[in-house]
mmCIF file of N, CA and C in Angstrom:
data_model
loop_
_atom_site.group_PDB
_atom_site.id
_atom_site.type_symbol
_atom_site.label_atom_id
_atom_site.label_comp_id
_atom_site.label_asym_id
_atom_site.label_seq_id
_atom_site.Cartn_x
_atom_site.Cartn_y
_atom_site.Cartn_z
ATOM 1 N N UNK A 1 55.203 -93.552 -91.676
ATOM 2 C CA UNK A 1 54.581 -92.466 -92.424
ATOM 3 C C UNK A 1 54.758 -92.702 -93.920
ATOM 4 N N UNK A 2 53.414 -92.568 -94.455
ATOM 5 C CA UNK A 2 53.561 -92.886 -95.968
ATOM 6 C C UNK A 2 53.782 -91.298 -96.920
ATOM 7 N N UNK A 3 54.766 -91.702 -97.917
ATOM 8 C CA UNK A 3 54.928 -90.365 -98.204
ATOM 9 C C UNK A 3 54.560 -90.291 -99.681
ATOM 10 N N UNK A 4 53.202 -90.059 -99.764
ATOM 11 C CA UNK A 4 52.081 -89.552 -101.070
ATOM 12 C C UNK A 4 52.888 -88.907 -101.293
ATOM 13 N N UNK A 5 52.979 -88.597 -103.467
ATOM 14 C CA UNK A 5 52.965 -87.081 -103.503
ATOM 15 C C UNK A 5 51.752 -86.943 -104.008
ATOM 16 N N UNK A 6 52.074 -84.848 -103.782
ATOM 17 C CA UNK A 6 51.375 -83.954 -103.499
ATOM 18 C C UNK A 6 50.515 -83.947 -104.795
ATOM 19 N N UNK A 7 49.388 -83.946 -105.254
ATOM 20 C CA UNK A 7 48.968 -83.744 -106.526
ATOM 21 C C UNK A 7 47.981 -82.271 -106.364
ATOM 22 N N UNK A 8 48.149 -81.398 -107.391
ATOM 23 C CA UNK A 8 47.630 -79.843 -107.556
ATOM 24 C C UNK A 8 45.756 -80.295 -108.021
ATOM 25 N N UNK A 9 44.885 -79.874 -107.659
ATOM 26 C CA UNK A 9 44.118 -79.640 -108.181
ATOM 27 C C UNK A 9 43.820 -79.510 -109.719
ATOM 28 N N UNK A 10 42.864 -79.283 -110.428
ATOM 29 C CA UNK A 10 42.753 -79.625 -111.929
ATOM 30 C C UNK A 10 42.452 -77.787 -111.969
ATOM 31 N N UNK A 11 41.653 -77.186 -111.292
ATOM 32 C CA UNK A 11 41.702 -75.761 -111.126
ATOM 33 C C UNK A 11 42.378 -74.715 -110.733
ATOM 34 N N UNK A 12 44.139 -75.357 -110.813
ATOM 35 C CA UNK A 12 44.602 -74.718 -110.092
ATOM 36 C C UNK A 12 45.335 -73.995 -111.602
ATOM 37 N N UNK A 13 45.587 -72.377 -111.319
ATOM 38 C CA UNK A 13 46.052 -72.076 -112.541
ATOM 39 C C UNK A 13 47.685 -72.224 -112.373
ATOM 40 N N UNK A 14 48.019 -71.986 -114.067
ATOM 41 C CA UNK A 14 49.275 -71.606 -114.212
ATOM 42 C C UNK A 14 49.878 -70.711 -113.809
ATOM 43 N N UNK A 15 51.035 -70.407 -113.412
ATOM 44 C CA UNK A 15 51.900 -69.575 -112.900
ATOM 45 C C UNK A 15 52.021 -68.307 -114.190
ATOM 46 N N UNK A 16 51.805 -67.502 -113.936
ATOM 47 C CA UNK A 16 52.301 -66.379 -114.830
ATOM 48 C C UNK A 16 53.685 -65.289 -114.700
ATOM 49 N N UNK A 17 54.256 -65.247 -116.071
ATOM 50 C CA UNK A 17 55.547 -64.764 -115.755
ATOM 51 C C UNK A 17 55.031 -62.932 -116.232
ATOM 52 N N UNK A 18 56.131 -62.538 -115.381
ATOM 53 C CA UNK A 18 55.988 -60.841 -115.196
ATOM 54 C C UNK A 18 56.075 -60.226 -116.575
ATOM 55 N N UNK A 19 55.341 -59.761 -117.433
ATOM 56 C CA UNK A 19 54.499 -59.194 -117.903
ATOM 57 C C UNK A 19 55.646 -57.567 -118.931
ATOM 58 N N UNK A 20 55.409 -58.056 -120.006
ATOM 59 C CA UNK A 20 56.791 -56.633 -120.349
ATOM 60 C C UNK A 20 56.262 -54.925 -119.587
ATOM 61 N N UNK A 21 55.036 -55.026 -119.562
ATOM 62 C CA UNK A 21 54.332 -53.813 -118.767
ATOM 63 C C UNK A 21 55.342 -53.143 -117.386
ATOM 64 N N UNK A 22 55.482 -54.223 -116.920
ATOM 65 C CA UNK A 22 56.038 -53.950 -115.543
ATOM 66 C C UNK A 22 57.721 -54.022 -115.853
ATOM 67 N N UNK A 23 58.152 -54.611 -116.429
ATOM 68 C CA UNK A 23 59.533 -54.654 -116.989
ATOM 69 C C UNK A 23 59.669 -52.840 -117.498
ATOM 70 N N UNK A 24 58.896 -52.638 -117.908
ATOM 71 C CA UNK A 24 58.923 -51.108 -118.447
ATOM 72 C C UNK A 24 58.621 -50.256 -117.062
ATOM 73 N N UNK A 25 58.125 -50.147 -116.526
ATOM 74 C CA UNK A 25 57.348 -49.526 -115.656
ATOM 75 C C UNK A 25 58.827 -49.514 -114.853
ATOM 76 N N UNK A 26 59.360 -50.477 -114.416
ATOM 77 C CA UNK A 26 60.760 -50.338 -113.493
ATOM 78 C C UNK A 26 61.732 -49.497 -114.199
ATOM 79 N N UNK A 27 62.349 -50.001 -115.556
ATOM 80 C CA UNK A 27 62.856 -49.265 -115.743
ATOM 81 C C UNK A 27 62.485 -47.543 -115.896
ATOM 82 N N UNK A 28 61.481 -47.444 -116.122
ATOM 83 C CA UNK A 28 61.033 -46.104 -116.019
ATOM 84 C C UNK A 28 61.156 -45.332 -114.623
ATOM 85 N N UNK A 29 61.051 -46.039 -113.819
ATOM 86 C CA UNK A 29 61.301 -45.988 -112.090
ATOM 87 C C UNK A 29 63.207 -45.720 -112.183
ATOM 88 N N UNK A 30 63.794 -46.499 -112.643
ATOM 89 C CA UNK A 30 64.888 -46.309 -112.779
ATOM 90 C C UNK A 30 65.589 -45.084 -113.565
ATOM 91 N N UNK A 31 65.116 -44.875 -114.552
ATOM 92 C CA UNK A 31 65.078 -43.709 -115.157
ATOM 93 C C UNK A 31 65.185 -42.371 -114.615
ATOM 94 N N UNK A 32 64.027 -42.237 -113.761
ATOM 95 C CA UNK A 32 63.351 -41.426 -112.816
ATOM 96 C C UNK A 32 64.599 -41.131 -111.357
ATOM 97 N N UNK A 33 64.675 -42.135 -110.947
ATOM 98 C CA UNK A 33 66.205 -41.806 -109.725
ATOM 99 C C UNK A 33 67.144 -41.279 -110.731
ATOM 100 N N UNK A 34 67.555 -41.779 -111.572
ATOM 101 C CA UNK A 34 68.882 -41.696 -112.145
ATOM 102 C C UNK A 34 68.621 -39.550 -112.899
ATOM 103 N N UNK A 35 67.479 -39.325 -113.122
ATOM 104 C CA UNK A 35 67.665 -38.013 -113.313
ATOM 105 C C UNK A 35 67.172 -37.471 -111.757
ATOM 106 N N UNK A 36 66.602 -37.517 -110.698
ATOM 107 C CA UNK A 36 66.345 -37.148 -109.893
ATOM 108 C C UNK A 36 68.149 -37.048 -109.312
ATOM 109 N N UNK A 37 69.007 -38.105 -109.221
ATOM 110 C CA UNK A 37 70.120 -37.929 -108.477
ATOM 111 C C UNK A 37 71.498 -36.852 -109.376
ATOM 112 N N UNK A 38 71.118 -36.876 -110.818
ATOM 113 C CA UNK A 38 71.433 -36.293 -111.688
ATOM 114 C C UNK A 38 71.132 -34.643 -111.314
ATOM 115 N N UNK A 39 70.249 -34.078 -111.274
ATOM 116 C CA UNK A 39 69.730 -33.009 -110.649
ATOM 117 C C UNK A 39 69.802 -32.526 -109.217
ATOM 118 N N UNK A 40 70.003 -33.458 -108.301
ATOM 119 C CA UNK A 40 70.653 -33.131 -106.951
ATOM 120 C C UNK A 40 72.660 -32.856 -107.470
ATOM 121 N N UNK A 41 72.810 -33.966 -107.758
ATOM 122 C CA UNK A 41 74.375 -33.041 -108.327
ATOM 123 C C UNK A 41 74.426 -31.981 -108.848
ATOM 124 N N UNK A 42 73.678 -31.308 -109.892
ATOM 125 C CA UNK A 42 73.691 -30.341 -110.358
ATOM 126 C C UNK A 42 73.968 -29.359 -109.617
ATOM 127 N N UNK A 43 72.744 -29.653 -108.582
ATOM 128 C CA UNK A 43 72.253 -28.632 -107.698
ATOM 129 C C UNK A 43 73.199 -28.171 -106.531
ATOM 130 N N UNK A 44 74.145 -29.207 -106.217
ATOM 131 C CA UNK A 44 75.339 -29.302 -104.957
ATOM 132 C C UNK A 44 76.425 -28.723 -105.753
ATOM 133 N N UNK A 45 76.655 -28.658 -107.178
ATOM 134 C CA UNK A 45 77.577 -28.007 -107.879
ATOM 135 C C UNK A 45 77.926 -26.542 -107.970
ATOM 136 N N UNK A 46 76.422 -26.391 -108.008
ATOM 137 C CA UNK A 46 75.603 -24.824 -108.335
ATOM 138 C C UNK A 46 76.019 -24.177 -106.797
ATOM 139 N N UNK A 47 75.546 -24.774 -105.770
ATOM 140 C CA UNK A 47 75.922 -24.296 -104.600
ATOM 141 C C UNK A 47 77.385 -24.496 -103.893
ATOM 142 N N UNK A 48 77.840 -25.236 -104.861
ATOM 143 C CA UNK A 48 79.742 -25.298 -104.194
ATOM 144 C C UNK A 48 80.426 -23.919 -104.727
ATOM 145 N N UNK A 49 79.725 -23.659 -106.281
ATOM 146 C CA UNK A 49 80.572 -22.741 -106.962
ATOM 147 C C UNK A 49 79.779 -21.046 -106.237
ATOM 148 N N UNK A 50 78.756 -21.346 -105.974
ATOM 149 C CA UNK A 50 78.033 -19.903 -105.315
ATOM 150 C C UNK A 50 78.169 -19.525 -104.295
ATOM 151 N N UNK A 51 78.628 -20.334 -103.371
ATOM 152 C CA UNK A 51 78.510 -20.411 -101.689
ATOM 153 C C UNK A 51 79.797 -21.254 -101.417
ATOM 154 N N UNK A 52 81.142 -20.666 -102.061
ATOM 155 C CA UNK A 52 82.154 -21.457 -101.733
ATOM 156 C C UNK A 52 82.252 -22.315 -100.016
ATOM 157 N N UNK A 53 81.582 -21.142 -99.244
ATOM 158 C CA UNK A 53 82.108 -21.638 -97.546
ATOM 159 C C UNK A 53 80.941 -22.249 -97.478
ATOM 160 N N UNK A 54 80.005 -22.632 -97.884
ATOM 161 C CA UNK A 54 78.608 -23.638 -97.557
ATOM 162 C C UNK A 54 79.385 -25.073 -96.973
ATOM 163 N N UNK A 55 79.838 -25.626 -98.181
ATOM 164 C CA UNK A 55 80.312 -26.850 -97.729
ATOM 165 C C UNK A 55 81.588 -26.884 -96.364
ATOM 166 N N UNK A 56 82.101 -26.128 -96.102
ATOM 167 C CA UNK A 56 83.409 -25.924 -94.896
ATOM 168 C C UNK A 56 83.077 -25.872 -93.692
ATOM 169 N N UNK A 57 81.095 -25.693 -94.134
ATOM 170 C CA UNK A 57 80.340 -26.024 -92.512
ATOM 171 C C UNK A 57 80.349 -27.194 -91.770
ATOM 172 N N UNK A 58 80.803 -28.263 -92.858
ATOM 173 C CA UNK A 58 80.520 -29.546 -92.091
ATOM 174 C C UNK A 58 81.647 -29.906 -91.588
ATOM 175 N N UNK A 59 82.782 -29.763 -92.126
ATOM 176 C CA UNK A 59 83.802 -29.974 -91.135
ATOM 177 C C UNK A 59 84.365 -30.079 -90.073
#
């Protein structure tokens, strides 16, 4: 077995690297959990201090 190498086409494009658009776009995604989980604490705080026996259900 003869082992050619592989040669690319003359039409084949360049590889493109990811784009600052989307670099933003994640972190904005990230952003987004980090106050979404921010606001569920809040919210489990609000209900520990209001509803002391809420949480003693799971026990």
């Amino acid at each position: 077995m003869s082992r050619a190498p592989h040669y690319f086409p003359d039409d084949t494009p360049d590889p493109v690297a990811e784009s600052w658009d989307s670099i933003t776009e994640l972190l904005q995604l990230v952003r987004a959990w980090i106050a979404f989980s921010v606001v569920c604490a809040v919210l489990a705080v609000a209900i520990a201090f209001s509803f002391p026996t809420f949480f003693t259900l799971f026990r």
